[in-house]
Short mmCIF file of C-alpha atoms in Angstrom, two decimals:
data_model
loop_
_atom_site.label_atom_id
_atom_site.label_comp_id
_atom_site.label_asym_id
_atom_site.label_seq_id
_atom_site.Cartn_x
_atom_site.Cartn_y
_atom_site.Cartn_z
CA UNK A 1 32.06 9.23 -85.53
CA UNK A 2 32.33 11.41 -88.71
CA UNK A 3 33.75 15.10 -88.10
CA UNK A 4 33.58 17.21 -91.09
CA UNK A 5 37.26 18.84 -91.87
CA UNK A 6 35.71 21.95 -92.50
CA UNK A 7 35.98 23.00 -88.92
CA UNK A 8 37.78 26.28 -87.96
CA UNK A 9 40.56 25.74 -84.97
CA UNK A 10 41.84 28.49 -83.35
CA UNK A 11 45.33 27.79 -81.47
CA UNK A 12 46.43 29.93 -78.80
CA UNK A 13 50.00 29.87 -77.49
CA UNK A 14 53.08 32.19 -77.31
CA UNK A 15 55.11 29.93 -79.54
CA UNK A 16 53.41 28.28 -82.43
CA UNK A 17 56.84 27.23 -83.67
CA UNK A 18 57.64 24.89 -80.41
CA UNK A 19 54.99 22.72 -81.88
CA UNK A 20 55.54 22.70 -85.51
CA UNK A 21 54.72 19.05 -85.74
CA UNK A 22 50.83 19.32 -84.26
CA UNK A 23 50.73 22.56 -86.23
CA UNK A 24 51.69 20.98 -89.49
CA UNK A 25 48.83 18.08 -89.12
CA UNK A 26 45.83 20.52 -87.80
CA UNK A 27 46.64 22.74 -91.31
CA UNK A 28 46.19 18.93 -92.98
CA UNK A 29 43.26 17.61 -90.96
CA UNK A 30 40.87 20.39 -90.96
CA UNK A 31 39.82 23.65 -93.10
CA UNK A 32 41.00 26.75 -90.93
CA UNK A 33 43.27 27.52 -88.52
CA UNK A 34 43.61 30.74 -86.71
CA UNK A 35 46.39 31.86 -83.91
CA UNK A 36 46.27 34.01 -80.29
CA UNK A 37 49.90 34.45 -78.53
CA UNK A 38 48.14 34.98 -75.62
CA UNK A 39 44.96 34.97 -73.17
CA UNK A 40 43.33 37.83 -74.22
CA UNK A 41 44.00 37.84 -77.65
CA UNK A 42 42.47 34.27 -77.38
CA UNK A 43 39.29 35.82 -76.10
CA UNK A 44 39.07 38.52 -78.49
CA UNK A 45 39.53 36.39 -81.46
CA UNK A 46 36.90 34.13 -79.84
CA UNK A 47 34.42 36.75 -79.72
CA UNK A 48 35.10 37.80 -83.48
CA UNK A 49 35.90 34.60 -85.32
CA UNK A 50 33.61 32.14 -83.41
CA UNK A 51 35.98 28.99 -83.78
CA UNK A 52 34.74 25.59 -83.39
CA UNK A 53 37.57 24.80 -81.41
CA UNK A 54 40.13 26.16 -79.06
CA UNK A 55 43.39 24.36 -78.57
CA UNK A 56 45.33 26.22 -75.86
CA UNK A 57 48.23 26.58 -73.92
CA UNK A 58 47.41 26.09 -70.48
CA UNK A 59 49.89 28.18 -69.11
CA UNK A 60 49.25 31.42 -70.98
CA UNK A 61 50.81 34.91 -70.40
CA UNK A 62 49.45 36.79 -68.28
CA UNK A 63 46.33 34.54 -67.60
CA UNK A 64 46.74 31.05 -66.30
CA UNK A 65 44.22 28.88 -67.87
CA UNK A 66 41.14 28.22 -65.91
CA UNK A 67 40.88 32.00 -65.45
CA UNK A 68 40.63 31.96 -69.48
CA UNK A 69 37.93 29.23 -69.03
CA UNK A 70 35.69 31.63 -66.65
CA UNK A 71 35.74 34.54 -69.15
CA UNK A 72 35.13 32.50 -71.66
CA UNK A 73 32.34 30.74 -70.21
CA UNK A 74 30.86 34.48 -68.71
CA UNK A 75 30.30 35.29 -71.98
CA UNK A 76 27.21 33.30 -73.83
CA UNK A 77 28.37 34.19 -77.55
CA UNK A 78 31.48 31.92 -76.66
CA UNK A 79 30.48 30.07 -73.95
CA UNK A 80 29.48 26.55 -75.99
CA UNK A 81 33.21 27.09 -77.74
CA UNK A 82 35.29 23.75 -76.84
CA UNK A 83 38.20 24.34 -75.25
CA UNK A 84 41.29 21.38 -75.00
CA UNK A 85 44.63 23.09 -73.01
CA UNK A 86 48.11 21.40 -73.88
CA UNK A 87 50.96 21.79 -71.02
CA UNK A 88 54.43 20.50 -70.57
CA UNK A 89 53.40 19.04 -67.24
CA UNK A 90 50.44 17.37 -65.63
CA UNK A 91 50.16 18.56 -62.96
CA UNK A 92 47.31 17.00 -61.09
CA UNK A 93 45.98 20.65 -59.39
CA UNK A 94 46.26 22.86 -63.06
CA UNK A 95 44.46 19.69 -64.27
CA UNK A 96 41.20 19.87 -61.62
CA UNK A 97 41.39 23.38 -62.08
CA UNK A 98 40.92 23.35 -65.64
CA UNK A 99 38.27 20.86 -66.41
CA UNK A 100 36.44 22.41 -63.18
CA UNK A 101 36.04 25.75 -65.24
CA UNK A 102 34.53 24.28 -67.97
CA UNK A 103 37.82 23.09 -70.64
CA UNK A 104 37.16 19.11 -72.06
CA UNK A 105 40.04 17.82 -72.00
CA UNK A 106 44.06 18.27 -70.94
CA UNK A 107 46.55 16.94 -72.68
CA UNK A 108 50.49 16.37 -72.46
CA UNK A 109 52.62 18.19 -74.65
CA UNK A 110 54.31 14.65 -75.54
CA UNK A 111 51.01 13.12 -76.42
CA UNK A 112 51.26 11.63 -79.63
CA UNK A 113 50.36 14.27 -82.27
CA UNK A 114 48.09 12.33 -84.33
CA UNK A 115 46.48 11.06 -80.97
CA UNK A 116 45.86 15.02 -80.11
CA UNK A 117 43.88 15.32 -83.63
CA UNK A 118 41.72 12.14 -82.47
CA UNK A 119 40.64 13.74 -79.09
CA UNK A 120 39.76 17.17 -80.73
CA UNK A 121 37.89 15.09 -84.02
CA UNK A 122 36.01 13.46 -81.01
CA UNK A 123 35.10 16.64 -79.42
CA UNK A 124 33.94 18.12 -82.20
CA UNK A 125 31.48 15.65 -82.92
CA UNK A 126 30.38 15.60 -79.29
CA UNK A 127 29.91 20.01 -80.07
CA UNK A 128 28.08 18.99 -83.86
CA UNK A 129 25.28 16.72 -81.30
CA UNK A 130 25.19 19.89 -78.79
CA UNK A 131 24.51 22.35 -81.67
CA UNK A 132 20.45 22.49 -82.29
CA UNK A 133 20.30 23.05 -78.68
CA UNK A 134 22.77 25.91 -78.85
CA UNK A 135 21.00 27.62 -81.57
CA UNK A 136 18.01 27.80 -79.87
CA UNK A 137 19.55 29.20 -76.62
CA UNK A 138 21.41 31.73 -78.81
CA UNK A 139 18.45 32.96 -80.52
CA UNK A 140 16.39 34.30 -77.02
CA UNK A 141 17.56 37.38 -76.90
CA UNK A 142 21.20 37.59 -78.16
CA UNK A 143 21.67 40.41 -80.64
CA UNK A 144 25.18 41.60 -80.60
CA UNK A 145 27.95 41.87 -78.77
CA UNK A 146 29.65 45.50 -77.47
CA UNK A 147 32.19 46.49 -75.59
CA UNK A 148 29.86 47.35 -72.73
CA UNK A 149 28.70 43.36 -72.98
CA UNK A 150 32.37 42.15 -72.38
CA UNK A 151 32.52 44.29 -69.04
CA UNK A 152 29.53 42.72 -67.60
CA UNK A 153 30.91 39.29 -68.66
CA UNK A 154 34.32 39.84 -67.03
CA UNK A 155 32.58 41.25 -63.69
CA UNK A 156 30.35 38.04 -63.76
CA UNK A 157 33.60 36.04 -64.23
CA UNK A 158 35.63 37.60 -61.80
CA UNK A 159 32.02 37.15 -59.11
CA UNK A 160 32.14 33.21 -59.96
CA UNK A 161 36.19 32.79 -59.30
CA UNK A 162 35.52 34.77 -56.01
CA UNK A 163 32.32 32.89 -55.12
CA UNK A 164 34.42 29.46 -56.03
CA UNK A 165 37.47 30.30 -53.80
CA UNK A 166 36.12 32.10 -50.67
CA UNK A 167 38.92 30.21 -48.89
CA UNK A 168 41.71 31.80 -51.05
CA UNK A 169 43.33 35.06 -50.79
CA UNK A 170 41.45 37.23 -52.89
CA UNK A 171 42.29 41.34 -53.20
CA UNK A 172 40.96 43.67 -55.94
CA UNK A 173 44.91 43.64 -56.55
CA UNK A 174 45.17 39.86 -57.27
CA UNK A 175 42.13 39.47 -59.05
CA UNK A 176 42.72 42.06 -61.30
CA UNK A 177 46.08 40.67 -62.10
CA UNK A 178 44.01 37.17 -62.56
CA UNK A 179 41.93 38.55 -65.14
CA UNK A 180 44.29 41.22 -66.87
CA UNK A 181 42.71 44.60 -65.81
CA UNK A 182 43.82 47.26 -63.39
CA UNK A 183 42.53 47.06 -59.63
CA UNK A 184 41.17 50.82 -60.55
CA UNK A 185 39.20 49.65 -63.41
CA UNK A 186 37.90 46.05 -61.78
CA UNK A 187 36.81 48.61 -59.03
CA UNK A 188 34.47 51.01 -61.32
CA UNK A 189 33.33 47.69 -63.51
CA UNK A 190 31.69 46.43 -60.39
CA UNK A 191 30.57 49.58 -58.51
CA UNK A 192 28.78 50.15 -62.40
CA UNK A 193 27.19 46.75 -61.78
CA UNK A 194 26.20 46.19 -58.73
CA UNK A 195 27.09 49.44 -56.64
CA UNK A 196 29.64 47.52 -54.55
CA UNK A 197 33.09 47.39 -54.48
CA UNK A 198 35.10 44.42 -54.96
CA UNK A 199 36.26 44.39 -51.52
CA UNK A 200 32.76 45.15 -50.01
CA UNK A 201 31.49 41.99 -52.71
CA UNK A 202 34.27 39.48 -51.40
CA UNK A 203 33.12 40.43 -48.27
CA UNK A 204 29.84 39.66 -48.56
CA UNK A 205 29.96 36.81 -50.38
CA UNK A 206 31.96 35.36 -47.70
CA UNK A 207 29.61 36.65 -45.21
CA UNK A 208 26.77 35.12 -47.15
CA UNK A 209 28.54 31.53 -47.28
CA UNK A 210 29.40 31.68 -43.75
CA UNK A 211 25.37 32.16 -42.77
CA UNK A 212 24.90 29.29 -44.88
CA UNK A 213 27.50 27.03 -43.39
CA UNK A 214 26.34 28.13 -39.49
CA UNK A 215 22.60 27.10 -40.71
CA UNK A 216 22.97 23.73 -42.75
CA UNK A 217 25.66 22.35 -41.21
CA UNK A 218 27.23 21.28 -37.69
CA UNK A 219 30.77 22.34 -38.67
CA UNK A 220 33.00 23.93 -36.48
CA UNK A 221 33.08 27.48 -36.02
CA UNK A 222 36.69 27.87 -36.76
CA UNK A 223 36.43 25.64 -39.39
CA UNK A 224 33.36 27.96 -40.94
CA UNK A 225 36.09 30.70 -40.38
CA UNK A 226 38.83 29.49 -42.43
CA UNK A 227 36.04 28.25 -45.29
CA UNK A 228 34.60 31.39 -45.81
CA UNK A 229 38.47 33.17 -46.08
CA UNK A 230 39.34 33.66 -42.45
CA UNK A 231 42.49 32.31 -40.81
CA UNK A 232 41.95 34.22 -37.72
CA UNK A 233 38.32 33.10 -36.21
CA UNK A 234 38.68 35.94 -34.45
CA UNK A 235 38.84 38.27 -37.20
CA UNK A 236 35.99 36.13 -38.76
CA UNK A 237 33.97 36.50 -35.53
CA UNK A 238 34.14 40.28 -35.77
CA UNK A 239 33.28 40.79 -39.51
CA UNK A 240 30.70 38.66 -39.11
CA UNK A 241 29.11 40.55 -36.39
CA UNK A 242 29.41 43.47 -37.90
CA UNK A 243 27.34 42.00 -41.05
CA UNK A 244 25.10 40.27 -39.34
CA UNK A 245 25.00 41.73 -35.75
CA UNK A 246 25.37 38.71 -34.34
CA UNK A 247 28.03 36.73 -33.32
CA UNK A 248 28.53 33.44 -34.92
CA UNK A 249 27.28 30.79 -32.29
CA UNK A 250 24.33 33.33 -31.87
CA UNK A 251 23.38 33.33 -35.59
CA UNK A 252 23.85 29.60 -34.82
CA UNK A 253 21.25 29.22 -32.43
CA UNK A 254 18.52 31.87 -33.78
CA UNK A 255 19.26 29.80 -36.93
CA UNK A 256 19.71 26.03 -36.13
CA UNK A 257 18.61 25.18 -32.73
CA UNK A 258 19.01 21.41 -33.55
CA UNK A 259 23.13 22.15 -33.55
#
């Protein structure tokens, strides 16, 4: 497959320098390369230069990457934007977490270097065949982008992460350190969006899960409990009554009789 070199790569990591080889051939092998030292510097030259490519640390400052992945992929002016993260280890977890929030590929930091420029020639071709459709989902509707935009994309982020890791620790505290904002600010960005706080929306979202789990499936109760973020079923069985005014094996029953 034929890639054209005139393809604009933007490389994101903290030091360009500690890979001077793979620098040297992307300046030979295609027509523009731009740099981002970290995360959100990444993001806002995404927004503003539109590359066809991202080639990224994984391990970024501030931001690991599949947290860069969700913002990215909140926002539809850069979610069709490739992304390929490069880390010193391969770890099999940063690796599921990665291509699970949307990133193509993952690739050793002692992968050959001409090997590297194969994998991102490939993906490019694979973006080239994607591009007629993106144009016309680009066109309905999209006519700018301000900052107002990018605080409804990183509330929608910071909803998916929550709604994709009930079973995690989650605090306004930890995801605001996640997605590299204050806990005060996260707090008015989604009480400006949805009137709810982001306690009061973890909460419900792991309410909501929790119904859904008691009414499609025969799992345990405690088990339910520690899905929806809950490693006391006792302090599941009281915040769930007071959502639903029930108690769970009641919901249970009213719900899914056949259990």
């Amino acid at each position: 497959m034929h890639v054209s070199s005139e393809a604009h790569i933007l490389l994101i990591a903290p030091e360009p320098a500690g890979i001077a080889d793979l620098l040297a051939l992307l300046r030979t092998s295609f027509a523009r390369i731009s740099f981002a030292l970290d995360a959100q510097q990444g993001l806002a030259r995404c927004q503003s230069l539109r590359p066809d490519f991202v080639l990224s640390e994984y391990n970024l400052p501030g931001l690991r990457g599949d947290t860069f992945m969700r913002m990215l992929r909140a926002n539809p002016q850069t979610a069709s934007i490739p992304v390929v993260f490069l880390s010193a280890v391969l770890c099999a977890d940063s690796q599921l977490m990665a291509l699970r929030s949307g990133a193509r590929d993952f690739i050793a930091y002692q992968t050959h270097v001409q090997l590297v420029i194969e994998r991102i020639r490939l993906h490019l071709g694979l973006r080239e065949m994607e591009a007629s459709r993106e144009e016309s989902s680009a066109n309905k509707g999209w006519k700018g982008f301000s900052s107002s935009s990018a605080q409804h994309y990183l509330v929608d982020a910071v909803q998916q992460h929550v709604r994709d890791n009930l079973s995690d620790y989650l605090t306004v505290d930890s995801l605001a350190e996640r997605f590299g904002t204050t806990a005060r600010r996260l707090n008015e960005l989604f009480k400006e969006s949805g009137g709810l706080t982001v306690r009061d929306f973890v909460y419900s979202s792991r309410m909501r899960y929790a119904m859904h789990l008691l009414r499609q499936t025969d799992m345990a109760i405690t088990n339910v409990a520690a899905e929806s973020g809950y490693l006391n079923p006792a302090n599941f069985s009281t915040a769930f009554r007071r959502y639903s005014g029930l108690s769970p094996s009641v919901y249970r029953q009213h719900k899914n009789p056949n259990i």
